[in-house]
Coordinates of C-alpha atoms in Angstrom, one line a residue:
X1 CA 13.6 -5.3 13.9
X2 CA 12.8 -1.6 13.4
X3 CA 11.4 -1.4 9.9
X4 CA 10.5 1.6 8.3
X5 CA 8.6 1.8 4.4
X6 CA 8.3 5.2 3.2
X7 CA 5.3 5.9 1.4
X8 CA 6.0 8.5 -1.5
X9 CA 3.1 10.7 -2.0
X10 CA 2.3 14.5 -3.4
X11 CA -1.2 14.1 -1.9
X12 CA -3.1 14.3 1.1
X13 CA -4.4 10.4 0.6
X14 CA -5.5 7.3 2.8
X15 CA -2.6 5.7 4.3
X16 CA -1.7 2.2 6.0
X17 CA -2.7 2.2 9.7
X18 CA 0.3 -0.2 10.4
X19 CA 3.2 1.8 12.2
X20 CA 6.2 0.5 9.5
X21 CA 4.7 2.8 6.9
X22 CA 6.0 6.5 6.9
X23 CA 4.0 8.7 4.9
X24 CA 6.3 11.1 2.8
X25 CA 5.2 14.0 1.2
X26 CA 7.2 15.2 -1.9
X27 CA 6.6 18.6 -4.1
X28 CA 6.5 21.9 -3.3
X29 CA 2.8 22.1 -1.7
X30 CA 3.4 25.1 1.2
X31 CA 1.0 22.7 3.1
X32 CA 2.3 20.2 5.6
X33 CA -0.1 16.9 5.2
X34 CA -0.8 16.0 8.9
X35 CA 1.0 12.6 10.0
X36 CA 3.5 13.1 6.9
X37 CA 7.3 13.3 6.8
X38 CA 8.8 16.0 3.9
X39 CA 11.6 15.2 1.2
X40 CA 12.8 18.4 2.2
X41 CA 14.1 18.3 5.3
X42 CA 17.3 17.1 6.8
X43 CA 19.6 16.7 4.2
X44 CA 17.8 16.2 1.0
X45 CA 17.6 16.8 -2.8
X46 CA 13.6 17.5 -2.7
X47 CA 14.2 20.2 -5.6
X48 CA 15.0 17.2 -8.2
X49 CA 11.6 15.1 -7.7
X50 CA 10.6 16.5 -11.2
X51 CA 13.4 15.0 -12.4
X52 CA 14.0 12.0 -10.2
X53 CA 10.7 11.0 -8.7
X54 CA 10.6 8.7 -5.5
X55 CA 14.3 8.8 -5.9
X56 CA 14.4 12.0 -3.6
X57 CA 12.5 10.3 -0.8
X58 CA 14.8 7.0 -1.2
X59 CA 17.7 9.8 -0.9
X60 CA 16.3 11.6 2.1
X61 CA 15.8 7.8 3.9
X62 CA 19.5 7.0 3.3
X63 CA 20.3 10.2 5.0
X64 CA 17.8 11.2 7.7
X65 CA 16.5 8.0 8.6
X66 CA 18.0 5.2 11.2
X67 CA 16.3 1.6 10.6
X68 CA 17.1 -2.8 11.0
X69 CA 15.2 -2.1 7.7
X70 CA 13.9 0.8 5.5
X71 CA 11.9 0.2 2.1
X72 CA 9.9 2.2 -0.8
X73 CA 6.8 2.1 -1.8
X74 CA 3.9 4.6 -3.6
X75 CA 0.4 5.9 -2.7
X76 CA -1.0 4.5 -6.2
X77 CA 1.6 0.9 -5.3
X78 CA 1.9 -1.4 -2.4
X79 CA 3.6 -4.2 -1.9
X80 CA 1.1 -7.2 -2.0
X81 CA 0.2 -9.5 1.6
X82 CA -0.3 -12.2 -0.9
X83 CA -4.7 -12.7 -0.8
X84 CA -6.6 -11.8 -4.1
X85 CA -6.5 -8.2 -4.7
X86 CA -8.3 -8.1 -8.6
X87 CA -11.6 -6.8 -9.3
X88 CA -11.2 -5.1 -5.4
X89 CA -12.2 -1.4 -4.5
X90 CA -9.5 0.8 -3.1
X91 CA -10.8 0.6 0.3
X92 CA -10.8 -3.4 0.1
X93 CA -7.4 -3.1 -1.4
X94 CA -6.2 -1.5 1.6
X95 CA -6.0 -4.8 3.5
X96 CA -4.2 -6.7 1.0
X97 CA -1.0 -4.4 1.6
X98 CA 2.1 -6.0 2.6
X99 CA 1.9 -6.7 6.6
X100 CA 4.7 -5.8 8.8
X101 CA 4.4 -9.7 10.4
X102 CA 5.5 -11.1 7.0
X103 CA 7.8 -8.2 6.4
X104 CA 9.8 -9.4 9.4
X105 CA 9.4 -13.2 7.7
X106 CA 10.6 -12.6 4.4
X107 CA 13.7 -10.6 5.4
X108 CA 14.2 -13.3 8.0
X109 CA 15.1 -15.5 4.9
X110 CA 15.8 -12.7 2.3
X111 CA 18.6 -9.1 2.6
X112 CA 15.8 -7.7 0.4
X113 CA 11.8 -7.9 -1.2
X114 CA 11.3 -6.6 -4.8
X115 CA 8.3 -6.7 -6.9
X116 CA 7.7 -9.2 -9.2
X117 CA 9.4 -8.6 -12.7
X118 CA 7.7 -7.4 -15.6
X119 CA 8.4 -9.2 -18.8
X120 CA 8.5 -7.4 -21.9
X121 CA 8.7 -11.1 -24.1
X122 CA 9.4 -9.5 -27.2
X123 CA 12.2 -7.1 -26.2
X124 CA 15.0 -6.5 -23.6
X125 CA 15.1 -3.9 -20.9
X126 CA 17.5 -1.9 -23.4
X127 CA 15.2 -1.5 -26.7
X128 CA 12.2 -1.5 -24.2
X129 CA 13.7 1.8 -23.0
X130 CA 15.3 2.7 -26.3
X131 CA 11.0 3.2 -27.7
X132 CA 9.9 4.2 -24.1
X133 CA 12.5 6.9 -23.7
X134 CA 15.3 8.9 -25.0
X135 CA 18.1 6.3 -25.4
X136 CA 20.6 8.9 -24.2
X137 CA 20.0 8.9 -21.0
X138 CA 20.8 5.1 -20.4
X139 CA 24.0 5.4 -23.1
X140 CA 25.2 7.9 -20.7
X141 CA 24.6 6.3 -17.8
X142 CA 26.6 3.1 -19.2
X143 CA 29.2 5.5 -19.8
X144 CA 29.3 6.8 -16.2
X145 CA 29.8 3.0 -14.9
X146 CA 32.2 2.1 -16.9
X147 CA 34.2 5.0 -16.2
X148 CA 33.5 4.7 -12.3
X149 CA 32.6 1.2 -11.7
X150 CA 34.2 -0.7 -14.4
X151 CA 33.4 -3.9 -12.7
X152 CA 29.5 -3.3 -12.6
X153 CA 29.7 -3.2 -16.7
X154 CA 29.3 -7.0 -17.1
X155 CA 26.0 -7.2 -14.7
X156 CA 25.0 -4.3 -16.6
X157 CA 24.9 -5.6 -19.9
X158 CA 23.2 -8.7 -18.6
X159 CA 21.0 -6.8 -17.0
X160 CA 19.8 -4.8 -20.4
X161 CA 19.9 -7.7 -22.3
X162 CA 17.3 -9.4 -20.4
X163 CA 13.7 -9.4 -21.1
X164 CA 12.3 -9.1 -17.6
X165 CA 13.4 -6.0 -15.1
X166 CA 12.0 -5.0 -11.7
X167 CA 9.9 -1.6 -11.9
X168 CA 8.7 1.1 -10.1
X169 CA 11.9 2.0 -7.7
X170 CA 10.0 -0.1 -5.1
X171 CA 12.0 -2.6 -2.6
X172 CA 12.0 -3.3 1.2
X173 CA 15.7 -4.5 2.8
X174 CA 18.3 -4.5 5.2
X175 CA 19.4 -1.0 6.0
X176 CA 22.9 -1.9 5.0
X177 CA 22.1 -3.3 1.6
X178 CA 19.3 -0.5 1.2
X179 CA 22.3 2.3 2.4
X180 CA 24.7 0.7 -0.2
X181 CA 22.7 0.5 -3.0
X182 CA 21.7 4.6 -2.7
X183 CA 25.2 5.7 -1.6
X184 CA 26.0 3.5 -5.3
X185 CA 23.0 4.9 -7.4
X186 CA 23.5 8.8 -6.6
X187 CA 27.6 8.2 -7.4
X188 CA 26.2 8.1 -10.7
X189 CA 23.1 9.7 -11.2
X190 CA 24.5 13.3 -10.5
X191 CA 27.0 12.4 -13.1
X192 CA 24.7 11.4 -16.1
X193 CA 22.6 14.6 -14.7
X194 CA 25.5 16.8 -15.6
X195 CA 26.1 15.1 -19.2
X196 CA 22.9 15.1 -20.2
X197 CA 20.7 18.0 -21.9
X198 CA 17.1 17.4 -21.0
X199 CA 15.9 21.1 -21.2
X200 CA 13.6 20.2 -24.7
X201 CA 12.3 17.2 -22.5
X202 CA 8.6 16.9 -22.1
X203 CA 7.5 16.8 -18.6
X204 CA 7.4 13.2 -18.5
X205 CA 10.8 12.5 -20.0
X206 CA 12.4 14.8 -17.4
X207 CA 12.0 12.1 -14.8
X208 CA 14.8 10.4 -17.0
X209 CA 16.4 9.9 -13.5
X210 CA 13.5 8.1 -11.9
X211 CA 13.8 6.1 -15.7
X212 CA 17.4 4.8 -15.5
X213 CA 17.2 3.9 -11.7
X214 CA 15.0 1.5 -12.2
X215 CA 17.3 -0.8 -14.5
X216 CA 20.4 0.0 -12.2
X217 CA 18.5 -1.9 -9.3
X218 CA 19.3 -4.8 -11.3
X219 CA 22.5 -3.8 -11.7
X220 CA 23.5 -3.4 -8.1
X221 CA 21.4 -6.3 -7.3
X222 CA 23.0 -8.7 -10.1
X223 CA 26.8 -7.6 -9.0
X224 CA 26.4 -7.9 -5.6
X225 CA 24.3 -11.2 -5.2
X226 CA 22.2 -9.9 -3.1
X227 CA 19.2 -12.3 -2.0
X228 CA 16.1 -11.5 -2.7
X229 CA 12.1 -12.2 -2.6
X230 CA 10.1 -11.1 -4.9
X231 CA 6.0 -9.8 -4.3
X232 CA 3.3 -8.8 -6.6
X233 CA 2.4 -5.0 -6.6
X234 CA -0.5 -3.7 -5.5
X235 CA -2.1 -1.4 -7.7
X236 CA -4.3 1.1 -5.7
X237 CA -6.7 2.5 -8.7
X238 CA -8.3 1.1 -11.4
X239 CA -6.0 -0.7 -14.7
X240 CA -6.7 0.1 -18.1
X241 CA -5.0 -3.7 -19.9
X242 CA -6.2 -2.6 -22.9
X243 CA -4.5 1.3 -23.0
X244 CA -1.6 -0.6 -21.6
X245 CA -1.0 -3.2 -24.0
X246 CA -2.0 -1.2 -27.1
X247 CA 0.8 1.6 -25.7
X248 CA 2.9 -1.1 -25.2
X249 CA 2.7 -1.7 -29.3
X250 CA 2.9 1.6 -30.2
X251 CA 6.0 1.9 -28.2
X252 CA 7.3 -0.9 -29.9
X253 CA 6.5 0.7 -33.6
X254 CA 8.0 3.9 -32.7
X255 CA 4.8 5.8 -32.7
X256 CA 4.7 6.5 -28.9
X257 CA 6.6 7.1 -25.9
X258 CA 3.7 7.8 -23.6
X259 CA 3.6 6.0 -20.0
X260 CA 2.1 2.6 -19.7

């Protein structure tokens, strides 16, 4: 199995010796990163990454790229190989990423590998997004699904009802089910991106796109029954718990919408 797992990245950083990970470089740096594939070649929408993040690399693998399997993942988060990863420098980090040996096991078994869910406990996925973000966004992409996909809306509403959601944009899977679920996702993005007015945005609300994608995984996903493992993530720097959780409250009282 020819597996491919693009590595989004707008830096020049350290990157998996195994051969299954493809450095991509995203941005508009004039300067090529040796060893690294660009967004913008082939057919691509590299322009948008302010607006849809790791998206435009997932975009560019659905149409440049030829894989048994093709996956994302980031620069700051890996998939895990499953050995104790806490309390670990970067560099001893580097050899808990997710080996291309158990890759080729789990998908054995599995059409797909996503990373564990986060659980918000107190809230769903909708009123999480409701104090993360501007509601909007989400509103308007219901309203694209139901006008385009009208059977998708049930799995939808399940989906923001729940209290648990996989983040990040990051999966691994089958080339068909990873080909289907992009072809699905940017027959609706473009849409909301044309109904939506984000020019008063701050920076970090513009990548509404990258936002919304990452509860219509669980859409697709839900619909179309696809099997699936889940992984921990892999977070390559350090984790401030405490700025998360006390964001994570703010948030909650309305008095934030600041990344955790």
């Amino acid at each position: 199995m020819k597996t491919e797992i693009y590595v989004v990245s707008h830096k020049n950083v350290k990157m998996p010796n195994e051969s299954i990970y493809v450095p991509v470089q995203v941005g508009t740096n004039k300067e090529n990163f040796k060893g690294f594939e660009r967004d913008n070649t082939g057919f691509n929408i590299s322009k948008k990454n302010p607006n849809y993040c790791e998206l435009t690399v997932q975009y560019w693998a659905w149409k440049n790229r030829a894989a048994d399997a093709k996956g994302i993942v980031h620069y700051r988060r890996y998939f895990s190989n499953g050995g104790m990863f806490f309390f670990k420098t970067p560099d001893e980090k580097f050899n808990e990423i997710l080996k291309s040996d158990k890759v080729a096991s789990l998908l054995e078994k599995n059409e797909a590998i996503l990373p564990r869910k986060r659980n918000y406990y107190i809230e769903t996925s909708w009123s999480h997004y409701e104090h993360a973000h501007h509601i909007e966004g989400l509103e308007i992409a219901k309203e694209v699904i139901s006008e385009r996909y009208p059977d998708y809306i049930d799995a939808f509403e399940e989906v923001v009802n729940r209290k648990a959601v996989h983040m990040f944009n990051m999966l691994i899977a089958k080339s068909e089910v990873f080909d289907s679920y992009t072809e699905w996702l940017f027959n609706i993005l473009p849409e909301v991106e044309k109904r939506v007015d984000i020019s008063e945005y701050s920076t970090y609300e513009k990548r509404i796109f990258g936002f919304i994608s990452e509860i219509l995984l669980d859409v697709w996903f839900e619909k179309n029954q696809i099997k699936y493992t889940e992984l921990p993530v892999l977070f390559m720097g350090k984790q401030n718990w405490f700025r998360k959780i006390g964001l994570f409250f703010l948030r909650k009282m309305g008095l934030s919408k600041k990344a955790v």
